[in-house]
Coordinates of C-alpha atoms in Angstrom, one line a residue:
M1 CA -9.7 -28.7 26.8
A2 CA -6.0 -29.6 27.1
T3 CA -5.9 -27.9 30.5
A4 CA -8.8 -29.7 31.9
E5 CA -7.4 -33.0 30.7
H6 CA -4.1 -32.2 32.2
T7 CA -5.8 -31.2 35.5
W8 CA -7.9 -34.6 35.4
R9 CA -4.8 -36.7 34.9
R10 CA -2.7 -34.8 37.5
S11 CA -5.2 -34.2 40.4
L12 CA -6.3 -37.0 42.4
Q13 CA -8.7 -34.6 44.4
V14 CA -10.4 -33.3 41.1
R15 CA -11.0 -36.9 40.0
V16 CA -12.5 -38.0 43.4
V17 CA -14.8 -35.0 43.7
T18 CA -15.9 -35.2 40.1
L19 CA -16.6 -38.8 40.3
T20 CA -18.4 -38.2 43.7
L21 CA -20.5 -35.4 42.0
V22 CA -21.5 -37.6 39.1
V23 CA -22.4 -40.7 41.0
S24 CA -24.2 -38.7 43.6
S25 CA -26.2 -36.8 40.9
L26 CA -27.1 -39.9 39.1
L27 CA -28.4 -41.5 42.4
V28 CA -30.2 -38.3 43.3
A29 CA -31.7 -38.1 39.9
V30 CA -33.1 -41.7 40.0
F31 CA -34.3 -41.1 43.6
A32 CA -36.1 -37.9 42.5
Y33 CA -37.8 -39.7 39.7
V34 CA -38.9 -42.6 41.7
V35 CA -40.3 -40.3 44.5
A36 CA -42.0 -37.9 41.9
Y37 CA -43.4 -40.9 39.9
R38 CA -44.6 -42.6 43.1
S39 CA -46.2 -39.5 44.7
S40 CA -47.9 -38.6 41.4
T41 CA -49.3 -42.1 41.2
I42 CA -50.5 -42.0 44.8
L43 CA -52.3 -38.6 44.2
L44 CA -53.8 -39.7 41.1
N45 CA -55.0 -43.0 42.6
R46 CA -56.7 -41.1 45.6
A47 CA -58.5 -38.9 43.0
K48 CA -59.7 -42.0 41.1
D49 CA -61.1 -43.6 44.3
S50 CA -62.8 -40.3 45.3
V51 CA -64.4 -39.9 41.9
S52 CA -65.4 -43.6 41.7
A53 CA -67.0 -43.2 45.0
Q54 CA -69.0 -40.3 44.0
L55 CA -69.9 -41.9 40.7
D56 CA -71.3 -44.9 42.4
Y57 CA -73.4 -42.8 44.7
G58 CA -74.4 -40.6 41.7
R59 CA -75.6 -43.8 39.8
S60 CA -77.5 -45.1 42.7
Y61 CA -79.3 -41.6 43.2
T62 CA -80.0 -41.3 39.5
E63 CA -81.6 -44.7 39.2
L64 CA -83.7 -43.9 42.3
Q65 CA -84.8 -40.6 41.0
L66 CA -85.8 -42.0 37.5
K67 CA -87.4 -45.1 38.7
I68 CA -90.9 -43.6 38.6
F69 CA -90.6 -42.9 34.8
G70 CA -91.4 -45.5 32.3
K71 CA -91.2 -43.5 29.0
P72 CA -88.5 -41.0 27.8
F73 CA -91.1 -38.5 26.5
E74 CA -92.9 -38.1 29.8
P75 CA -93.0 -34.2 30.6
N76 CA -91.1 -34.4 33.8
V77 CA -88.1 -36.4 32.6
Q78 CA -86.1 -33.6 31.3
G79 CA -86.8 -31.6 34.6
T80 CA -85.7 -34.4 36.8
L81 CA -82.4 -35.1 34.8
Q82 CA -81.7 -31.4 35.4
D83 CA -82.4 -31.5 39.0
I84 CA -80.3 -34.7 39.4
V85 CA -77.3 -32.9 37.8
F86 CA -77.9 -29.8 39.9
Y87 CA -77.9 -31.9 43.1
L88 CA -74.9 -34.1 42.2
G89 CA -72.9 -31.1 40.9
G90 CA -73.2 -29.2 44.2
G91 CA -75.9 -26.7 43.5
D92 CA -75.3 -23.7 41.5
S93 CA -71.5 -23.5 42.4
Q94 CA -69.5 -22.0 39.6
D95 CA -66.1 -22.7 41.3
P96 CA -63.7 -23.8 38.5
S97 CA -61.9 -26.0 41.1
A98 CA -65.2 -27.9 41.7
G99 CA -66.1 -31.2 40.0
L100 CA -68.4 -31.2 37.0
V101 CA -71.3 -33.7 36.5
V102 CA -72.8 -34.5 33.1
V103 CA -75.7 -36.5 32.1
R104 CA -76.2 -37.8 28.6
A105 CA -79.5 -39.0 27.5
D106 CA -79.8 -39.2 23.8
N107 CA -83.2 -40.9 24.0
V108 CA -84.6 -37.9 25.8
N109 CA -86.0 -35.1 23.6
E110 CA -83.9 -31.8 23.5
L111 CA -81.5 -33.4 26.0
S112 CA -78.2 -34.6 24.7
A113 CA -75.8 -33.5 27.6
V114 CA -76.7 -31.7 30.8
P115 CA -73.7 -30.3 32.6
S116 CA -73.8 -29.1 36.3
R117 CA -72.3 -25.7 35.2
K118 CA -71.6 -24.0 32.0
G119 CA -68.5 -24.8 29.9
D120 CA -67.2 -26.5 26.7
I121 CA -67.1 -30.2 27.5
T122 CA -66.7 -31.2 23.8
G123 CA -62.9 -31.8 24.4
L124 CA -63.5 -33.9 27.5
L125 CA -66.2 -36.3 26.5
T126 CA -64.7 -37.8 23.4
T127 CA -65.9 -40.7 21.4
D128 CA -63.4 -43.2 22.9
I129 CA -65.0 -42.5 26.3
T130 CA -68.6 -42.1 25.5
G131 CA -68.4 -45.2 23.1
V132 CA -67.3 -47.4 26.1
V133 CA -70.0 -46.1 28.4
S134 CA -72.7 -46.5 25.7
H135 CA -72.0 -50.2 25.5
G136 CA -72.6 -50.5 29.2
Q137 CA -69.2 -50.4 30.8
K138 CA -67.4 -47.8 33.0
A139 CA -64.7 -45.6 31.5
T140 CA -62.0 -43.5 33.0
A141 CA -59.5 -41.1 31.2
I142 CA -57.6 -38.1 31.7
R143 CA -58.0 -35.2 29.4
S144 CA -57.0 -31.5 29.2
A145 CA -59.4 -28.7 28.3
D146 CA -60.1 -25.1 28.8
L147 CA -63.6 -25.1 30.3
D148 CA -63.6 -21.5 31.8
R149 CA -61.5 -19.8 29.2
T150 CA -58.7 -19.4 31.8
G151 CA -56.1 -22.0 30.5
M152 CA -55.7 -25.6 29.9
V153 CA -56.5 -27.7 33.0
K154 CA -56.0 -31.5 33.4
Y155 CA -59.2 -33.4 34.3
L156 CA -60.1 -36.9 35.5
V157 CA -63.1 -38.1 33.5
E158 CA -65.1 -41.1 34.7
G159 CA -68.3 -42.3 33.2
T160 CA -70.9 -45.1 33.9
P161 CA -74.1 -46.2 32.5
V162 CA -77.3 -45.7 34.5
K163 CA -80.0 -48.3 33.9
T164 CA -83.7 -46.8 33.8
N165 CA -87.2 -48.0 32.7
F166 CA -87.0 -46.0 29.5
G167 CA -83.5 -47.1 28.4
Q168 CA -79.8 -46.3 29.4
I169 CA -78.5 -43.0 30.2
E170 CA -74.8 -42.0 30.9
L171 CA -73.5 -40.3 34.0
Y172 CA -70.1 -38.6 33.9
Y173 CA -67.9 -37.1 36.7
I174 CA -65.3 -34.6 35.6
E175 CA -62.8 -33.8 38.4
P176 CA -60.0 -31.2 37.9
L177 CA -56.5 -32.5 39.0
T178 CA -55.2 -29.0 39.7
T179 CA -54.6 -29.8 43.4
Q180 CA -52.9 -33.0 42.5
D181 CA -50.7 -31.4 39.8
S182 CA -49.7 -28.6 42.2
A183 CA -48.9 -31.1 44.9
A184 CA -46.8 -33.3 42.5
T185 CA -44.9 -30.1 41.3
Q186 CA -44.2 -29.1 45.0
I187 CA -42.9 -32.6 45.8
R188 CA -40.6 -32.7 42.7
T189 CA -39.3 -29.2 43.4
T190 CA -38.8 -30.2 47.0
V191 CA -37.0 -33.5 46.0
L192 CA -34.8 -31.8 43.4
A193 CA -33.8 -29.0 45.7
T194 CA -32.9 -31.5 48.4
G195 CA -31.1 -33.5 46.0
A196 CA -29.0 -30.8 44.7
T197 CA -28.2 -29.6 48.2
L198 CA -27.2 -33.0 49.0
V199 CA -24.9 -33.4 45.9
L200 CA -23.2 -30.1 46.8
L201 CA -22.7 -31.2 50.3
L202 CA -21.4 -34.4 49.1
G203 CA -18.8 -32.6 46.9
L204 CA -17.7 -30.4 49.5
L205 CA -17.4 -33.4 51.9
S206 CA -15.5 -35.4 49.3
A207 CA -13.3 -32.3 48.6
L208 CA -12.5 -32.1 52.2
V209 CA -11.8 -35.7 53.0
T210 CA -9.7 -36.0 49.8
R211 CA -7.7 -32.8 50.7
L212 CA -7.0 -34.3 54.2
V213 CA -5.7 -37.6 52.5
V214 CA -4.0 -35.9 49.3
R215 CA -2.3 -33.0 51.2
P216 CA 0.2 -35.3 53.0
V217 CA 0.8 -37.3 49.8
R218 CA 1.6 -34.1 47.9
V219 CA 3.8 -32.9 50.7
A220 CA 5.5 -36.4 50.4
A221 CA 5.9 -36.1 46.7
R222 CA 7.5 -32.6 47.0
T223 CA 9.7 -33.8 49.6
A224 CA 10.7 -36.9 47.5
Q225 CA 11.5 -34.5 44.6
R226 CA 13.7 -32.5 46.8
L227 CA 15.6 -35.6 48.0
S228 CA 16.0 -36.7 44.4
A229 CA 17.4 -33.3 43.6
G230 CA 20.1 -33.8 46.3
L231 CA 18.5 -32.0 49.3
L232 CA 18.9 -34.9 51.7
D233 CA 17.9 -32.9 54.8
Q234 CA 14.3 -32.6 53.5
R235 CA 11.8 -34.1 56.0
M236 CA 8.1 -34.3 56.4
A237 CA 6.1 -32.6 59.4
V238 CA 4.6 -35.3 61.6
T239 CA 1.4 -34.1 63.3
G240 CA -0.9 -36.4 65.3
E241 CA -0.9 -40.1 65.7
D242 CA -3.1 -41.3 62.9
D243 CA -2.2 -43.2 59.7
L244 CA -0.9 -40.1 57.9
A245 CA 1.3 -39.3 60.9
L246 CA 2.6 -42.9 60.5
L247 CA 3.2 -42.2 56.7
A248 CA 5.2 -39.2 57.5
A249 CA 7.3 -40.8 60.2
S250 CA 7.9 -43.8 57.9
F251 CA 8.9 -41.4 55.2
N252 CA 11.4 -39.5 57.4
Q253 CA 12.8 -42.6 58.7
M254 CA 13.3 -43.8 55.0
A255 CA 14.8 -40.5 54.1
A256 CA 17.3 -40.5 57.0
N257 CA 18.3 -44.1 56.1
L258 CA 18.7 -43.1 52.5
Q259 CA 20.7 -39.9 53.5
R260 CA 23.1 -42.2 55.5
Q261 CA 23.5 -44.7 52.8
I262 CA 24.1 -42.0 50.1
V263 CA 26.6 -40.1 52.2
R264 CA 28.3 -43.5 53.0
L265 CA 28.4 -44.4 49.3
E266 CA 29.6 -40.9 48.3
D267 CA 32.4 -41.2 50.8
M268 CA 33.4 -44.6 49.6
S269 CA 33.2 -43.4 46.0
R270 CA 35.3 -40.4 46.8
L271 CA 37.8 -42.5 48.6
Q272 CA 37.8 -45.0 45.9
R273 CA 38.4 -42.3 43.1
R274 CA 41.0 -40.6 45.3
F275 CA 42.8 -44.0 45.8
T276 CA 42.7 -45.0 42.3
S277 CA 44.0 -41.5 41.2
D278 CA 46.7 -41.5 43.9
V279 CA 47.9 -45.0 43.3
S280 CA 47.9 -44.3 39.3
H281 CA 50.1 -41.2 40.0
E282 CA 52.3 -42.7 42.8
L283 CA 53.1 -45.7 40.5
R284 CA 54.3 -43.5 37.8
T285 CA 57.6 -42.8 39.3
P286 CA 58.6 -46.4 40.3
L287 CA 57.2 -47.6 37.0
T288 CA 59.4 -45.2 35.1
T289 CA 62.5 -46.3 37.1
V290 CA 61.5 -49.9 36.4
R291 CA 60.9 -49.3 32.7
M292 CA 64.4 -47.7 32.4
A293 CA 66.0 -50.7 33.9
A294 CA 63.7 -53.2 31.9
D295 CA 64.4 -51.4 28.7
L296 CA 68.3 -51.7 29.4
I297 CA 67.9 -55.3 30.1
F298 CA 65.7 -56.0 27.2
A299 CA 68.2 -54.1 24.9
E300 CA 71.1 -56.4 26.1
R301 CA 68.9 -59.6 26.2
E302 CA 70.9 -61.5 23.6
R303 CA 74.0 -61.5 25.7
F304 CA 72.3 -63.4 28.6
P305 CA 71.5 -66.9 28.8
A306 CA 68.3 -68.2 27.3
D307 CA 66.3 -68.4 30.5
V308 CA 67.4 -64.8 31.4
T309 CA 66.5 -63.6 28.0
R310 CA 63.1 -65.1 28.2
T311 CA 62.6 -63.5 31.6
A312 CA 63.6 -60.1 30.2
E313 CA 60.9 -60.5 27.3
I314 CA 58.2 -61.4 29.9
L315 CA 59.2 -58.4 32.0
Q316 CA 58.9 -56.1 29.0
T317 CA 55.6 -57.5 28.0
E318 CA 54.2 -57.3 31.5
L319 CA 55.6 -53.7 32.0
D320 CA 53.7 -52.8 28.8
R321 CA 50.5 -54.1 30.0
F322 CA 51.1 -52.6 33.5
E323 CA 51.7 -49.2 31.9
S324 CA 48.7 -49.6 29.8
L325 CA 46.6 -50.4 32.8
L326 CA 47.8 -47.3 34.8
T327 CA 47.1 -45.1 31.6
D328 CA 43.5 -46.5 31.7
L329 CA 43.1 -46.1 35.4
L330 CA 44.2 -42.4 35.1
E331 CA 41.6 -41.9 32.3
I332 CA 38.9 -43.6 34.3
S333 CA 39.7 -41.4 37.4
R334 CA 39.3 -38.3 35.2
Y335 CA 35.8 -39.4 34.1
D336 CA 34.9 -40.1 37.6
A337 CA 36.2 -36.8 38.8
G338 CA 34.4 -35.0 36.0
F339 CA 37.5 -33.6 34.6
A340 CA 37.4 -35.1 31.0
M341 CA 37.2 -32.6 28.4
L342 CA 36.2 -32.9 24.8
D343 CA 38.5 -31.4 22.1
A344 CA 36.0 -31.5 19.2
E345 CA 37.0 -30.5 15.6
P346 CA 35.9 -31.4 12.2
T347 CA 37.2 -34.9 11.7
D348 CA 37.2 -37.4 8.7
L349 CA 36.3 -40.7 10.2
V350 CA 37.5 -42.8 7.1
P351 CA 41.2 -42.3 7.9
I352 CA 40.5 -42.9 11.7
V353 CA 38.9 -46.3 10.9
H354 CA 41.9 -47.3 9.1
R355 CA 44.2 -46.1 11.7
A356 CA 42.4 -48.0 14.4
V357 CA 42.4 -51.2 12.2
E358 CA 46.0 -51.2 10.9
P359 CA 47.8 -51.8 14.2
L360 CA 45.7 -54.8 15.0
R361 CA 46.3 -56.6 11.5
G362 CA 49.3 -58.4 13.2
L363 CA 47.2 -59.6 16.0
A364 CA 44.4 -60.5 13.5
E365 CA 46.8 -62.6 11.5
R366 CA 48.3 -64.5 14.4
C367 CA 44.5 -65.3 15.4
G368 CA 43.6 -66.4 11.8
V369 CA 40.9 -63.6 11.8
P370 CA 40.3 -61.7 8.4
L371 CA 39.6 -58.0 8.9
E372 CA 37.3 -56.4 6.3
V373 CA 36.8 -52.7 6.3
D374 CA 33.7 -51.2 4.5
V375 CA 34.1 -47.3 4.4
P376 CA 32.7 -44.8 2.0
A377 CA 34.9 -43.5 -0.8
D378 CA 33.9 -39.8 0.2
P379 CA 35.0 -38.3 3.5
V380 CA 32.7 -38.6 6.5
I381 CA 33.1 -35.4 8.6
V382 CA 32.0 -35.2 12.1
E383 CA 32.8 -32.8 14.8
A384 CA 34.6 -35.2 17.2
D385 CA 37.8 -35.7 19.2
P386 CA 39.8 -37.9 16.8
R387 CA 42.1 -39.3 19.6
R388 CA 39.1 -40.6 21.5
V389 CA 37.2 -42.0 18.6
E390 CA 40.2 -43.8 17.5
R391 CA 40.7 -45.3 21.0
I392 CA 37.0 -46.5 20.9
L393 CA 37.5 -48.0 17.5
R394 CA 40.7 -49.7 18.4
N395 CA 39.0 -51.3 21.5
L396 CA 36.1 -52.5 19.6
V397 CA 38.2 -54.1 16.8
G398 CA 40.6 -55.6 19.3
N399 CA 37.7 -57.0 21.4
A400 CA 36.1 -58.4 18.2
V401 CA 39.4 -60.2 17.0
E402 CA 39.8 -61.6 20.5
H403 CA 36.4 -63.2 20.3
A404 CA 36.1 -63.9 16.5
E405 CA 37.2 -67.7 16.8
G406 CA 39.1 -67.5 13.4
K407 CA 36.1 -66.0 11.6
P408 CA 35.9 -62.7 9.9
V409 CA 35.5 -59.3 11.5
V410 CA 33.7 -56.7 9.5
I411 CA 34.2 -52.8 10.2
R412 CA 31.6 -50.7 8.4
L413 CA 31.0 -47.0 8.4
V414 CA 27.8 -45.2 7.5
S415 CA 26.6 -41.6 7.6
D416 CA 23.3 -40.0 6.8
G417 CA 24.3 -36.3 7.2
V418 CA 22.8 -36.2 10.8
A419 CA 24.7 -39.0 12.4
A420 CA 27.6 -41.2 11.6
A421 CA 27.9 -44.9 12.7
V422 CA 30.6 -47.5 12.9
A423 CA 29.7 -51.1 13.4
V424 CA 32.1 -53.8 14.4
R425 CA 30.7 -57.3 13.6
D426 CA 32.4 -60.6 14.5
H427 CA 31.0 -64.1 14.0
G428 CA 32.5 -65.8 17.1
L429 CA 31.2 -66.8 20.5
G430 CA 28.6 -64.2 20.8
L431 CA 26.9 -63.0 23.9
K432 CA 24.5 -64.9 26.3
P433 CA 21.2 -63.2 27.0
G434 CA 21.8 -60.2 29.3
E435 CA 25.5 -60.0 28.8
E436 CA 25.1 -57.1 26.2
K437 CA 24.3 -55.0 29.4
L438 CA 27.5 -56.1 31.2
V439 CA 30.1 -55.8 28.6
F440 CA 30.7 -52.2 29.4
N441 CA 31.2 -52.9 33.1
R442 CA 34.8 -52.3 34.5
F443 CA 37.0 -55.5 34.5
W444 CA 33.9 -57.8 33.3
R445 CA 34.9 -60.7 31.1
A446 CA 32.3 -63.1 29.3
D447 CA 34.4 -66.1 30.1
P448 CA 37.1 -65.6 32.9
S449 CA 38.5 -69.1 32.3
R450 CA 39.2 -68.5 28.6
A451 CA 42.9 -67.8 27.5
R452 CA 43.3 -64.3 26.1
Q453 CA 45.5 -63.5 23.1
T454 CA 46.2 -59.9 24.3
G455 CA 46.9 -58.5 27.4
G456 CA 43.9 -56.2 28.0
T457 CA 43.3 -54.4 31.0
G458 CA 39.5 -54.9 31.3
L459 CA 38.8 -51.2 31.1
G460 CA 38.9 -50.7 27.3
L461 CA 35.1 -50.9 26.7
S462 CA 34.3 -48.9 29.9
I463 CA 36.6 -46.0 28.6
S464 CA 35.1 -46.4 25.0
L465 CA 31.6 -45.9 26.7
E466 CA 32.6 -42.8 28.5
D467 CA 34.3 -41.4 25.3
A468 CA 31.1 -42.0 23.4
R469 CA 29.0 -40.4 26.1
L470 CA 31.4 -37.3 26.2
H471 CA 30.6 -37.0 22.4
G472 CA 26.8 -37.1 22.9
G473 CA 26.9 -40.5 21.1
W474 CA 25.8 -44.0 21.7
L475 CA 27.8 -47.1 22.3
E476 CA 25.6 -50.2 21.9
A477 CA 26.1 -54.0 21.8
W478 CA 24.2 -57.0 20.4
G479 CA 25.0 -60.7 20.6
A480 CA 23.6 -64.1 20.3
P481 CA 25.4 -67.4 21.4
G482 CA 27.0 -69.0 18.3
Q483 CA 26.1 -66.0 16.1
G484 CA 28.7 -63.5 17.0
A485 CA 28.3 -60.0 18.3
Q486 CA 28.1 -56.5 16.9
F487 CA 29.2 -53.2 18.6
R488 CA 27.8 -50.0 17.2
L489 CA 29.2 -46.6 17.8
T490 CA 26.9 -43.7 16.7
L491 CA 28.0 -40.0 16.8
P492 CA 26.2 -36.8 15.9
V493 CA 27.6 -35.0 12.9
R494 CA 27.5 -31.6 14.8
A495 CA 28.8 -31.6 18.4
G496 CA 26.1 -31.0 20.9
D497 CA 23.2 -32.3 18.7
R498 CA 20.9 -34.8 20.3
L499 CA 20.7 -38.2 18.5
S500 CA 17.4 -39.6 17.5
G501 CA 18.5 -42.6 15.5
S502 CA 21.4 -44.4 13.8
P503 CA 22.1 -45.0 10.2
L504 CA 23.1 -48.6 11.0
R505 CA 21.0 -51.3 12.4
L506 CA 22.1 -52.7 15.8
V507 CA 21.1 -56.2 15.0
P508 CA 23.1 -57.3 11.9
E509 CA 21.2 -57.7 8.6
D510 CA 22.4 -61.2 8.2
I511 CA 20.6 -62.2 11.3
E512 CA 17.0 -63.5 11.3
L513 CA 15.6 -63.2 14.8
A514 CA 12.9 -65.7 14.2
A515 CA 15.5 -68.4 13.2
V516 CA 17.1 -68.3 16.5
T517 CA 16.5 -71.7 18.3
P518 CA 14.3 -71.2 21.5
P519 CA 14.8 -70.6 24.3
V520 CA 17.8 -68.5 23.4
Q521 CA 16.8 -65.3 21.8
P522 CA 19.0 -62.6 20.4
R523 CA 19.0 -59.6 22.4
A524 CA 19.8 -56.1 21.6
I525 CA 20.1 -53.0 23.7
T526 CA 19.4 -49.5 22.5
Q527 CA 20.3 -47.2 25.2
T528 CA 20.7 -43.5 25.5
P529 CA 24.0 -42.2 27.0
A530 CA 22.3 -41.8 30.4
E531 CA 21.0 -45.3 30.4
L532 CA 24.2 -47.2 29.5
P533 CA 25.8 -49.1 32.4
L534 CA 29.0 -47.9 33.9

């Protein structure tokens, strides 16, 4: 059953052929029924017309022969009735396929019913027929009986009253419908055989036509799969000049354009990564020299005039930022080149959270932002790289302090034994709809015109995202204008495990989504590592 369902869903050809067979079978069945019913009706009507004509003639003949009799008890009445039946029944023929004539004359002594040949007619002349004829009306019916002990045969029975001088008698014609039944059976058999052959031919035709159409589509699908797997030189064979050939040619042209663009983008990306890495490394040497000179000047700054002292302090600050930027660029280049390695070890996240928060307390005090840390009393052990996890948390807390607008920032750690999650919640500016997808982009800022309190490089969240991915974890963001933002880091307890959920909600518990004033709606993203933006 499962295999049939899978085949039905996956194969267009199977669906088309099956639907064609079903629809054509229904149409043929209806057509066969109509033809068989109509044929049977025509044959039966012809038999009725023939019997009616014979019955009318028999009635006239009987009336003529009995015209000379005035009393039912006259001696020649019985013999005349027998002669009439003998004549109308075709002589002494005992052919079962011939018709049967019966005269009923209850008012004639010793004559209730005279058939033209021997046979049990009690099952044919039933009271519902004789009752109608006895009341002076014609009657027609179809009955089945075994007159000759050879099997049940269907008969057409018609009766009519005959007026005589000595009263009314009844004349019946009983015609076997063997010929008509045989003809109707042959018609039905022929129609069904023809219909079945037609259905099979339609099925074969639909299979052939569908194959002609589906085969290029399947080839295109396989070629597209190879292209998506990186085999950019794959192409479809172009045969003929029809629509399918046009499809193949267009597909090949698309693949060629796609290959050129991909190669171009790969070259540009390779050059960009190489440029970033080379520049970062090449700047290390002059930066070291400048750093040594700046440190010397900064150490002797109190001996200089005030304006020179201020210049030395600014130089030291900007050199710190420049060095941090070079470090981040080198880290990003390692991720881009695929050289980043994870040094996972059993790590307690509780002290890591504290180590990430403590260096930022001075900044938080200058910004007037209270820092609240909510961690379990017991250790929270995960297999992770402590340096990278601490860097992620330090970037998240620093970003929250920067945008908290003087309101508290809450750092919370929770574990359920399968995954551990750290949420950093601020109550500041928040994020506009769609910005939660952009915060991890390199050098992206929510408000470029806003003055920053720290000298960030613009790469912190991008590096944090890569660090989370390297752990097989999630780094997600939620935000709403005026209600702050929350970033959630989720890590598997055992390295290499696949996450299926997080012990912390991405949307803060103090937020009621329904309470947000339209049209602005809080938005949250829940992305797997492969879906998070670069």
